[in-house]
PDB file of C-alpha atoms in Angstrom:
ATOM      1  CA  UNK A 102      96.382  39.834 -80.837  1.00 25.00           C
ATOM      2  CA  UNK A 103      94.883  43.244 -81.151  1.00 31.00           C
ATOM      3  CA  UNK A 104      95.187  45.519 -84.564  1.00 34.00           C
ATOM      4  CA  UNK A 105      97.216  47.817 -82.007  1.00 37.00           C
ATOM      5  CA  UNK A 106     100.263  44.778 -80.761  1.00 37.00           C
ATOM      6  CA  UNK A 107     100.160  43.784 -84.498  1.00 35.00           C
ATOM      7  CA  UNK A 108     103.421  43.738 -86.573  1.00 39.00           C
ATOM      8  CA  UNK A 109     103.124  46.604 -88.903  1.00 41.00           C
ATOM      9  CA  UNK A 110     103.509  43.970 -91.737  1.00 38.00           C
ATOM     10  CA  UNK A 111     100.825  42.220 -90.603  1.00 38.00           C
ATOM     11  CA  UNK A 112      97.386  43.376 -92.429  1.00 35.00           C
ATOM     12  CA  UNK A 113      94.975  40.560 -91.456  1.00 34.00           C
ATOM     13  CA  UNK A 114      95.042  42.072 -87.949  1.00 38.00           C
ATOM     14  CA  UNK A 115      94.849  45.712 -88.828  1.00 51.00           C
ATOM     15  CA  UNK A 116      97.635  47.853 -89.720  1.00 71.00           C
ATOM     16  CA  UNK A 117      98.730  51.096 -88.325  1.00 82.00           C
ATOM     17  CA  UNK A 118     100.672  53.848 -90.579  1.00 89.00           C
ATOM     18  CA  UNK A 119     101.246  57.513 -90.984  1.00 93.00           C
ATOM     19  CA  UNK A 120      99.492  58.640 -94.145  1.00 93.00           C
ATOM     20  CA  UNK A 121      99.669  62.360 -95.856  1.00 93.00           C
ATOM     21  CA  UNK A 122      96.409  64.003 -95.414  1.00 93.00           C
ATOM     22  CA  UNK A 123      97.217  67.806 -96.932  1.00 93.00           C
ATOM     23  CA  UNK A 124     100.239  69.177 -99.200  1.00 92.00           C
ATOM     24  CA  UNK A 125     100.494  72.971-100.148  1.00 92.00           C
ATOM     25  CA  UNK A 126     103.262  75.188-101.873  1.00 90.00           C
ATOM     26  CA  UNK A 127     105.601  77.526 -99.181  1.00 89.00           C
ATOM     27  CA  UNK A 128     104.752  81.493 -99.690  1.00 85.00           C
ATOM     28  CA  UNK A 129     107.644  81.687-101.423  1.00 80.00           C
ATOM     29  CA  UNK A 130     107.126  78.431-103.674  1.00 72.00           C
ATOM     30  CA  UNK A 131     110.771  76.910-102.529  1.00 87.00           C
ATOM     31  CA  UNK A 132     109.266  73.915-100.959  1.00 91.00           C
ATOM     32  CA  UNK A 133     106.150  72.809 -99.309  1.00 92.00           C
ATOM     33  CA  UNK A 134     104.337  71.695 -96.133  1.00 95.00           C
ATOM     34  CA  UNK A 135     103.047  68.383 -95.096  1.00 95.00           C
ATOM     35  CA  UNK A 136     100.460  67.678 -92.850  1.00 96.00           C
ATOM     36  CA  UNK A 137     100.775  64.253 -91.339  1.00 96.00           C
ATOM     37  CA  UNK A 138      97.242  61.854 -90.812  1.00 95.00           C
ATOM     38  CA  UNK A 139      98.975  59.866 -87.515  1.00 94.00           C
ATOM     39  CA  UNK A 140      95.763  57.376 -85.951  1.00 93.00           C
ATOM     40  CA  UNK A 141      94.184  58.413 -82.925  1.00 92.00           C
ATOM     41  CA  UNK A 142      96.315  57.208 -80.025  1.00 92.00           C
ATOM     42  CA  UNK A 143      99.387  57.280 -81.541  1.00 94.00           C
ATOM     43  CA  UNK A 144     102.186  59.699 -82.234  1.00 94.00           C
ATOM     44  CA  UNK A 145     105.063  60.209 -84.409  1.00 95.00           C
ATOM     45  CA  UNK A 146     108.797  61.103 -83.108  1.00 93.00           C
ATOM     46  CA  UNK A 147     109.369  64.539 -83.480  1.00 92.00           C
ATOM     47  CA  UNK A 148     113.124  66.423 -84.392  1.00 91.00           C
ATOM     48  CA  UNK A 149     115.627  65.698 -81.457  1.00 87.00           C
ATOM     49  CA  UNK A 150     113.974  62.892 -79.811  1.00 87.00           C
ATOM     50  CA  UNK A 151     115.949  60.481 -77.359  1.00 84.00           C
ATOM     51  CA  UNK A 152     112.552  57.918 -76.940  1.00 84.00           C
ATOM     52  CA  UNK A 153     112.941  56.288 -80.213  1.00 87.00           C
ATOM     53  CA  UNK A 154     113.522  57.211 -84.455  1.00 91.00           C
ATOM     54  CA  UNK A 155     112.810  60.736 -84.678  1.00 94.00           C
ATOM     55  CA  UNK A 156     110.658  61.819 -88.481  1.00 95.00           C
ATOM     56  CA  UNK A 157     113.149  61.779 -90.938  1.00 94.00           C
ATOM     57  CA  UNK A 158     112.795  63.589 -94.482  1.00 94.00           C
ATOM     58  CA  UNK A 159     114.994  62.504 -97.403  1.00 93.00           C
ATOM     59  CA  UNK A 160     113.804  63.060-101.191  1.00 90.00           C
ATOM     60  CA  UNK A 161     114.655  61.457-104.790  1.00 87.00           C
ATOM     61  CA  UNK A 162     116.898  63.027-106.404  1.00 85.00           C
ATOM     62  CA  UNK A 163     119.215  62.717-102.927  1.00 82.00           C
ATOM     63  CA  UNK A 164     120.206  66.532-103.150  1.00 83.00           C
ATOM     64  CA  UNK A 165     117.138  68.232-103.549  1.00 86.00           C
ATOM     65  CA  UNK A 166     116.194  69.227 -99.953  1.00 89.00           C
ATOM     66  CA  UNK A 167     117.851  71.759 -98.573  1.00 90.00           C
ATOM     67  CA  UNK A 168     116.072  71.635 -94.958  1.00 91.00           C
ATOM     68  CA  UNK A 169     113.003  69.901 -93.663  1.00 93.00           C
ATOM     69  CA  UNK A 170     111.631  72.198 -90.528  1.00 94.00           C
ATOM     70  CA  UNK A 171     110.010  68.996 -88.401  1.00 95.00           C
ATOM     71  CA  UNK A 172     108.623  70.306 -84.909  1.00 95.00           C
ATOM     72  CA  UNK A 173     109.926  68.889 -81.482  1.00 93.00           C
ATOM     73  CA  UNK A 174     108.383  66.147 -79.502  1.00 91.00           C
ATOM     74  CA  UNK A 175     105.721  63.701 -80.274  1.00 93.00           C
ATOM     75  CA  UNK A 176     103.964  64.538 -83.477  1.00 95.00           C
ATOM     76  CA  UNK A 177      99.956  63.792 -83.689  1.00 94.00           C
ATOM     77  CA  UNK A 178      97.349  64.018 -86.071  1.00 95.00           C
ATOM     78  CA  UNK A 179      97.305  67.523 -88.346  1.00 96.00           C
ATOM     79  CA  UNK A 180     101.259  68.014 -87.401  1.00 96.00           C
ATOM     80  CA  UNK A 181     103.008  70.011 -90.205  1.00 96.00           C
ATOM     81  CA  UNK A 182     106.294  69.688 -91.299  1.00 96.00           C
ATOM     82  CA  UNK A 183     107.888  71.949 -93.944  1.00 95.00           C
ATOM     83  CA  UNK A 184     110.644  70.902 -96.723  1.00 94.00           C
ATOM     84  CA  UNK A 185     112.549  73.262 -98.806  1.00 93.00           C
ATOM     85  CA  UNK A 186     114.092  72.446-102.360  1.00 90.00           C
ATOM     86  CA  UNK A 187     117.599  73.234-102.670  1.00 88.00           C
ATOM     87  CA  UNK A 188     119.319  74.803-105.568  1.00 83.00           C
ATOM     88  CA  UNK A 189     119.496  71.618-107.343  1.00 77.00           C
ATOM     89  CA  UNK A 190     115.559  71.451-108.189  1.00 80.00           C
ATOM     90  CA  UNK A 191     112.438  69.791-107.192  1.00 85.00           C
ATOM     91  CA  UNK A 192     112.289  66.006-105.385  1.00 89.00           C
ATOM     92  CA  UNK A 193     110.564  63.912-107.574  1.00 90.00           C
ATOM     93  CA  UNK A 194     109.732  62.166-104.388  1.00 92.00           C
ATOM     94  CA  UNK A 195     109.850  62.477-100.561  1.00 93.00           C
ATOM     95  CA  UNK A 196     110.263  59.865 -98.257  1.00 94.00           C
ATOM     96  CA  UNK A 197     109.118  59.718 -94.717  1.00 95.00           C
ATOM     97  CA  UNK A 198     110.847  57.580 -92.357  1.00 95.00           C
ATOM     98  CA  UNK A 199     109.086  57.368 -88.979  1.00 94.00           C
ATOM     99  CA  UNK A 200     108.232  55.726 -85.705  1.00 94.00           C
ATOM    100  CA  UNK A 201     105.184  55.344 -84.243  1.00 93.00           C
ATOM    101  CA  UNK A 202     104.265  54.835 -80.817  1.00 93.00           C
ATOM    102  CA  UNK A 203     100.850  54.525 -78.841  1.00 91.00           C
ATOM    103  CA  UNK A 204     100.739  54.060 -75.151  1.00 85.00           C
ATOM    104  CA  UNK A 205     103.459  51.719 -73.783  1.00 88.00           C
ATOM    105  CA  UNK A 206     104.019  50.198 -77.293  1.00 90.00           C
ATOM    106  CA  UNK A 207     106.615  51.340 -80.142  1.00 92.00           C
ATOM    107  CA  UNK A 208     106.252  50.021 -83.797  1.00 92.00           C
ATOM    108  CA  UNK A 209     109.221  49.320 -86.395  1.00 92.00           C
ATOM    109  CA  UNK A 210     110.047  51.914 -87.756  1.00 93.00           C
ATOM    110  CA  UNK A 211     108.448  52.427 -91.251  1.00 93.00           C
ATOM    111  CA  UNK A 212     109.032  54.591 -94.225  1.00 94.00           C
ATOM    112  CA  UNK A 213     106.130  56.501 -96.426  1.00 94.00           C
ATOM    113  CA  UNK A 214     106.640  57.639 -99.874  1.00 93.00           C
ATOM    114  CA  UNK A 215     105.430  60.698-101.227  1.00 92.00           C
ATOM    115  CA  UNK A 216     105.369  60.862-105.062  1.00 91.00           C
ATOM    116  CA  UNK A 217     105.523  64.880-105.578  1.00 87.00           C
ATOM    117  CA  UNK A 218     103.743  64.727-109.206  1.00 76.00           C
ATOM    118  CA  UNK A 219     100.761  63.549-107.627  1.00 54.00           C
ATOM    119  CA  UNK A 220     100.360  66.291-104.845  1.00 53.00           C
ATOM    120  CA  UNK A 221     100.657  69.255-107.354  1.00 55.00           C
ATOM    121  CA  UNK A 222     103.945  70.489-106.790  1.00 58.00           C
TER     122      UNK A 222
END
């Protein structure tokens, strides 16, 4: 079995994952923007896909994203997405739920967690 027909929960034959790989404020400092690390070959779901489990933004505490601005179609390496704080505050943390796909074969789907302290915000 290849690292790339692996189960995602299966590290002794490579594991393949969306990581974060840049975080900076919005102008106006109501949210930021994420830039997505997605392994060469692959791609994510983007917002409004029919294929498979389109990128999905939720936060901790539930309420505190107003809107996440995720772009259409299949997401690669360096893709942005934006998420802005509602009234309610700052997330404490973001989660990421996505799908990736490379070629012919689609993974689980998978969730990354973003822990907002740590990126500065």
């Amino acid at each position: 079995m290849t690292p790339a027909q692996a189960p995602p929960h299966d590290r002794s034959a490579g594991f393949v994952a969306v990581s974060v790989r840049a975080v900076r404020r919005l102008p106006d400092h109501d949210g930021i923007a994420i830039q997505l690390a997605v392994p060469i070959g692959w791609s994510v779901f983007g917002a409004g896909s029919d294929d498979g489990v389109p990128l999905a933004v939720s936060a901790v505490p539930a309420h505190s994203v107003a809107a996440a601005r995720i772009p259409s179609g299949p997401l690669t390496d360096g893709a942005w997405i934006e998420v802005a704080w509602a009234e309610s505050g700052v997330p404490t943390e973001l989660s990421l739920r996505y799908q990736l796909c490379g070629g012919d074969l689609c993974l689980r789907p998978a969730e990354l967690r973003v822990p907002l302290d740590d990126a500065g915000v």
